[in-house]
PDB file of C-alpha atoms in Angstrom:
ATOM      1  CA  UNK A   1      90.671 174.040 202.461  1.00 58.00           C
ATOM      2  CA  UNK A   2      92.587 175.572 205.643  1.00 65.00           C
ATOM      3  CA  UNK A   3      95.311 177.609 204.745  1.00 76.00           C
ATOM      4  CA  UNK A   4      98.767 176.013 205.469  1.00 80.00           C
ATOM      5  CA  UNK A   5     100.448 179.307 206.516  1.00 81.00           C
ATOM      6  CA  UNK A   6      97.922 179.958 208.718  1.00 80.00           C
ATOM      7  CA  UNK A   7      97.785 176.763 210.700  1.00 83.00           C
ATOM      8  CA  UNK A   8     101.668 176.768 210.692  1.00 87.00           C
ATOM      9  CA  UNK A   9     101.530 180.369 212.216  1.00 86.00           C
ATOM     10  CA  UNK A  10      99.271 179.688 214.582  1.00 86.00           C
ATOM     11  CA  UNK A  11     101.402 176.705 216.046  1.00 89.00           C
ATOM     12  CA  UNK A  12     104.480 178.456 215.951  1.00 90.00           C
ATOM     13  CA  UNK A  13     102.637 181.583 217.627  1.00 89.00           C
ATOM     14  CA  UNK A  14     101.093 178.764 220.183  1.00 91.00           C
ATOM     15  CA  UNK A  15     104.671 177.459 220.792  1.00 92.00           C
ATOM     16  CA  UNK A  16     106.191 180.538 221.172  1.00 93.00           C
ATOM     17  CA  UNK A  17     103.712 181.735 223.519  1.00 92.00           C
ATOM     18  CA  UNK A  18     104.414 178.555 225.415  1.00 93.00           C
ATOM     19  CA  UNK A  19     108.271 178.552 225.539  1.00 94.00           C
ATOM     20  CA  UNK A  20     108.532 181.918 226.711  1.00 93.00           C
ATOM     21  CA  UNK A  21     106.113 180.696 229.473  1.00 93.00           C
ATOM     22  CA  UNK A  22     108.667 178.126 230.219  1.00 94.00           C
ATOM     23  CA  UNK A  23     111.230 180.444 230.482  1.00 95.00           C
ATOM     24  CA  UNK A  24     109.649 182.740 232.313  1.00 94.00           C
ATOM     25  CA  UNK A  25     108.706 179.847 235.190  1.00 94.00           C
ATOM     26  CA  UNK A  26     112.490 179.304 235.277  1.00 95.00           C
ATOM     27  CA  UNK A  27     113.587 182.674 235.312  1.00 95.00           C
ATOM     28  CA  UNK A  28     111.110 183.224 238.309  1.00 95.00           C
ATOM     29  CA  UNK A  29     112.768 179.679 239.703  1.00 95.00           C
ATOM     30  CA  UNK A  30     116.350 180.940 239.768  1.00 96.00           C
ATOM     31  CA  UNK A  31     114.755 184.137 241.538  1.00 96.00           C
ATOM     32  CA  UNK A  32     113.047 182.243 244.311  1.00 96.00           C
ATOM     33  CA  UNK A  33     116.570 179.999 244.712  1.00 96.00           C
ATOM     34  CA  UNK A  34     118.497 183.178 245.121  1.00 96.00           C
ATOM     35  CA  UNK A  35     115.914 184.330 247.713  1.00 96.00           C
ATOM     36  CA  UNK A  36     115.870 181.045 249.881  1.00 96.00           C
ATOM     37  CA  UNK A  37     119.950 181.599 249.217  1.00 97.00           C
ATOM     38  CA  UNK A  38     120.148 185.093 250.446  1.00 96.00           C
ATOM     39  CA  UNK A  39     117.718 183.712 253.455  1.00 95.00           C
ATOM     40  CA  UNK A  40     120.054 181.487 254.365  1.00 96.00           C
ATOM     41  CA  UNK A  41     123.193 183.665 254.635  1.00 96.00           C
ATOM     42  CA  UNK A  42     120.949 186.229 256.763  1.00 95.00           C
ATOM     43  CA  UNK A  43     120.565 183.432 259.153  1.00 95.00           C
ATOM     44  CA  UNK A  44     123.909 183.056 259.342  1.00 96.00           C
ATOM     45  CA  UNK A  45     125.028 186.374 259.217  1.00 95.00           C
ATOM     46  CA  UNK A  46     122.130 186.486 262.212  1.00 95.00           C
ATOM     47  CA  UNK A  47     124.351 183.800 264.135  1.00 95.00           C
ATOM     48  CA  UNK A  48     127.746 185.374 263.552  1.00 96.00           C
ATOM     49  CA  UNK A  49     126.294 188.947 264.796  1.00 95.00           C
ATOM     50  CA  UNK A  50     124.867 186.719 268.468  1.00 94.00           C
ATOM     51  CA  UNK A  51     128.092 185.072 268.671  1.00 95.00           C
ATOM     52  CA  UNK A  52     129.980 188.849 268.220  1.00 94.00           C
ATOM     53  CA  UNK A  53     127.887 190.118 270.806  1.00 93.00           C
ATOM     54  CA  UNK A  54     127.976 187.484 273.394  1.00 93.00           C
ATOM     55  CA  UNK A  55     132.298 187.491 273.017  1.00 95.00           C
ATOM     56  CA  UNK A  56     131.746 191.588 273.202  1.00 93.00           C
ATOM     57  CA  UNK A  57     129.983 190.945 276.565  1.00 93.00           C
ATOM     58  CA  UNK A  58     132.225 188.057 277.590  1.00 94.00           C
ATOM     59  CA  UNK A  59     134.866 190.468 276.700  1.00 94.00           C
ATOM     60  CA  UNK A  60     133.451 193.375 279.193  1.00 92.00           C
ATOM     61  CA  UNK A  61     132.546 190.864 281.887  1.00 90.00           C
ATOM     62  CA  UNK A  62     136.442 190.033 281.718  1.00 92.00           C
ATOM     63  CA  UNK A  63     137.085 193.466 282.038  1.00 91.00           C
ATOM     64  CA  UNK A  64     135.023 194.599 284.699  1.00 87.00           C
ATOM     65  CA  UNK A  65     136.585 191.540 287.065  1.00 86.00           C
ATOM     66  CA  UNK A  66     139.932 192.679 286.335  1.00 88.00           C
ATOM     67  CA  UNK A  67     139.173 196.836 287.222  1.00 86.00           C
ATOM     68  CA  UNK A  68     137.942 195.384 290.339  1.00 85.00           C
ATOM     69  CA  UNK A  69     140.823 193.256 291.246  1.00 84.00           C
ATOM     70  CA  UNK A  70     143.135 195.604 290.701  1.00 84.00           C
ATOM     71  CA  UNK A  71     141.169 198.150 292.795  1.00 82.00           C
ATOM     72  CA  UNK A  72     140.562 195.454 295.326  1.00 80.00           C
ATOM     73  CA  UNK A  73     137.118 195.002 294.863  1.00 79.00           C
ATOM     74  CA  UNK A  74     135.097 191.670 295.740  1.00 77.00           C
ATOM     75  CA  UNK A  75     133.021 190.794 292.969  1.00 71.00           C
ATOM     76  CA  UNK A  76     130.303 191.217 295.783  1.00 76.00           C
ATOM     77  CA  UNK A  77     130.586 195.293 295.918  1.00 82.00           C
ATOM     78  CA  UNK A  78     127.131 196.824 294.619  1.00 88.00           C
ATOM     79  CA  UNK A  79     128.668 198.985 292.171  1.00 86.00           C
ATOM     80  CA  UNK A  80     130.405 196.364 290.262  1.00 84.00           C
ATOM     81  CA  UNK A  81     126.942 194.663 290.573  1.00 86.00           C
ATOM     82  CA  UNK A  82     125.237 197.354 289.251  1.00 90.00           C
ATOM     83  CA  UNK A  83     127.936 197.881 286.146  1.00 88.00           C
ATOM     84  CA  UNK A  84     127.702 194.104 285.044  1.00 88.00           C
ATOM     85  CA  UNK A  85     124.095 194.088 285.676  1.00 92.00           C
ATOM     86  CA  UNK A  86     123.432 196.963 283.376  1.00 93.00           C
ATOM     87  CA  UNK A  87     126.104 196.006 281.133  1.00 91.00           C
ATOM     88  CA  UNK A  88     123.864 192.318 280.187  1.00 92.00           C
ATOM     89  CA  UNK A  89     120.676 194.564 280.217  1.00 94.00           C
ATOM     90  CA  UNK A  90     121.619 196.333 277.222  1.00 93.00           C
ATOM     91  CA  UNK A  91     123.646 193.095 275.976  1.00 93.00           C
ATOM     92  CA  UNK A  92     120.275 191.349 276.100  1.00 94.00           C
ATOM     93  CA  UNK A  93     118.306 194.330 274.499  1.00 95.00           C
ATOM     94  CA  UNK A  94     120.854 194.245 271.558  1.00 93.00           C
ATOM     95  CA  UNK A  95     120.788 190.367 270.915  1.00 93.00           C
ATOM     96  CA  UNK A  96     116.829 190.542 270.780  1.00 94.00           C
ATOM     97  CA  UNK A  97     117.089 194.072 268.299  1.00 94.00           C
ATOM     98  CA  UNK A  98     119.185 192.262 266.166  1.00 94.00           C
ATOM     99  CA  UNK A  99     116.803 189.092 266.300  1.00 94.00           C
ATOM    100  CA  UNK A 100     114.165 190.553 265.690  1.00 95.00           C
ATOM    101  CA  UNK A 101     115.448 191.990 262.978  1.00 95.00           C
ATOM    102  CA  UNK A 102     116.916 189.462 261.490  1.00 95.00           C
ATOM    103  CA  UNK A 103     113.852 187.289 261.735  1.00 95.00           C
ATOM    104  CA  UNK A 104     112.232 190.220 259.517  1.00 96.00           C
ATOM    105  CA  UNK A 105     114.586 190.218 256.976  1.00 95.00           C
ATOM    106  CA  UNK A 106     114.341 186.375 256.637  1.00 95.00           C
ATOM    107  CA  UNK A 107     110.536 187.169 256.060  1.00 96.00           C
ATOM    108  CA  UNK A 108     111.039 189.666 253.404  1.00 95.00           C
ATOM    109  CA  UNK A 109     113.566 186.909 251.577  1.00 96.00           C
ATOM    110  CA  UNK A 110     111.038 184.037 251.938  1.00 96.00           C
ATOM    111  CA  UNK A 111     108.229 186.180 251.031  1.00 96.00           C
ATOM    112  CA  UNK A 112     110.362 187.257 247.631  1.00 96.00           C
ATOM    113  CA  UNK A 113     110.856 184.067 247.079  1.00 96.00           C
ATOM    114  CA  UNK A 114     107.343 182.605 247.561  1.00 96.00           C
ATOM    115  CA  UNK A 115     106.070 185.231 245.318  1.00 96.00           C
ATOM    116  CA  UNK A 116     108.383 184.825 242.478  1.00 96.00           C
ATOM    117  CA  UNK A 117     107.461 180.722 242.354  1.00 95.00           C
ATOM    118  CA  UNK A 118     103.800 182.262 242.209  1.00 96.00           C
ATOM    119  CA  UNK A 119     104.894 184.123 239.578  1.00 95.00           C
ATOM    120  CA  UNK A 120     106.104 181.646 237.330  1.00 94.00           C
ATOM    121  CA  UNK A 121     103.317 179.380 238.022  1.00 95.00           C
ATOM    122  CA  UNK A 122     100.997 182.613 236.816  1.00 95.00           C
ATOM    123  CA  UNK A 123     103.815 182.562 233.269  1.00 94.00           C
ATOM    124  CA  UNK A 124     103.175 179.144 232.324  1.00 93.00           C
ATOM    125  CA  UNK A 125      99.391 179.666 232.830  1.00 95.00           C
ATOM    126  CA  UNK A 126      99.259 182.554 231.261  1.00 94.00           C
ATOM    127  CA  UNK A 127     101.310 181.339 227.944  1.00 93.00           C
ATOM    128  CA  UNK A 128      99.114 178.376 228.206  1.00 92.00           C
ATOM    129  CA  UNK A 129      96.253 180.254 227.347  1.00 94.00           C
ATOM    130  CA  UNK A 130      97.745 182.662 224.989  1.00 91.00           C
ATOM    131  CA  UNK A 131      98.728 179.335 223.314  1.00 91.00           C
ATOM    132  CA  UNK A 132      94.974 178.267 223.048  1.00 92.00           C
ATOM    133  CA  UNK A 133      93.593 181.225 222.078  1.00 91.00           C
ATOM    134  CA  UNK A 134      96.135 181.849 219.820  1.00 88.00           C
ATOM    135  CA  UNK A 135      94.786 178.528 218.049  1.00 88.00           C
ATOM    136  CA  UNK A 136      91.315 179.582 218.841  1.00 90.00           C
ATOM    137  CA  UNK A 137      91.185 183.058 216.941  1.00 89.00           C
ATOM    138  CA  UNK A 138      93.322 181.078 214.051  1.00 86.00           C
ATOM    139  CA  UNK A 139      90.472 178.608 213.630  1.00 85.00           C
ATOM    140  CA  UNK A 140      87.946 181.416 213.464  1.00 86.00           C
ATOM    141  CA  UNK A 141      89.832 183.821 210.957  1.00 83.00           C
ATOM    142  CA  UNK A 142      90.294 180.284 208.828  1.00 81.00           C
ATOM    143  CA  UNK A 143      86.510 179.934 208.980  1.00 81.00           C
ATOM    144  CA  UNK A 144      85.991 183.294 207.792  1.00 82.00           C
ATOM    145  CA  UNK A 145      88.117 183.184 204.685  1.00 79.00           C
ATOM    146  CA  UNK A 146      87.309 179.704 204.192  1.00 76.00           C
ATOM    147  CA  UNK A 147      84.668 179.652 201.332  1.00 74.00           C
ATOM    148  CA  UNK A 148      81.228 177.439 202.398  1.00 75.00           C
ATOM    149  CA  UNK A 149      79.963 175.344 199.813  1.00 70.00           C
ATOM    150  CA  UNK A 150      76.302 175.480 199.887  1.00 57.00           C
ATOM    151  CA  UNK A 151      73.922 175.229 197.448  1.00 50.00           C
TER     152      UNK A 151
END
């Protein structure tokens, strides 16, 4: 006759095994939400960084028209060319830096948050099989310690 305890300790073990699976998958869950969260402020942190620069440049642009009015300058003279010319140049070279880099970090988020969902998928699998080898290696010891009535 199987032992009692040791069926009940085996299912308890299995179940164990199983709900800390579970709770590892949501754990893992609530990581990947705070990724695709954090991914989502980037962007918009992203967006209010363009929009600063583009007023910054809007801002110099105003300038640089009023310096020349006041010095009597058409907007036509070279070196006023030359000044807002170079001054969209780097304006331009700054909004694609910070693009790119934003782009990057949104990577890095979604890749965090890709891997921890792979990671909880891996938890439940993994307690799944604890669970039936748990049961497994409980069947065996029972056989062992069960006595064999043969003649």
């Amino acid at each position: 006759m199987a032992s009692p305890f040791m069926i009940a300790g085996a299912v308890f073990n299995a179940y164990g095994q199983i709900r800390a699976g579970q709770a590892e998958s949501r754990r893992q869950a609530a990581i990947a939400a705070q990724q695709e969260q954090n991914k989502k402020f980037e962007k918009l942190r992203a967006l209010q960084d363009h929009n600063a620069r583009l007023e910054t440049f809007e801002r110099f642009l105003s300038t640089t028209n009023a310096v020349s009015a006041i010095n009597n300058r058409a907007q036509t003279d070279r070196s006023i060319a030359a000044l807002k010319k170079a001054g969209k140049e780097r304006s331009m070279e700054e909004l694609d830096r910070a693009r790119l880099q934003s782009l990057f970090t949104q990577g890095r988020m979604q890749f965090a948050a890709d891997d921890a969902r792979f990671a909880g998928r891996m938890a439940r699998q993994q307690a799944l099989i604890s669970a039936a080898t748990s049961i497994a290696s409980m069947g065996y010891k029972m056989e062992q310690v069960t006595p064999t009535s043969g003649v």
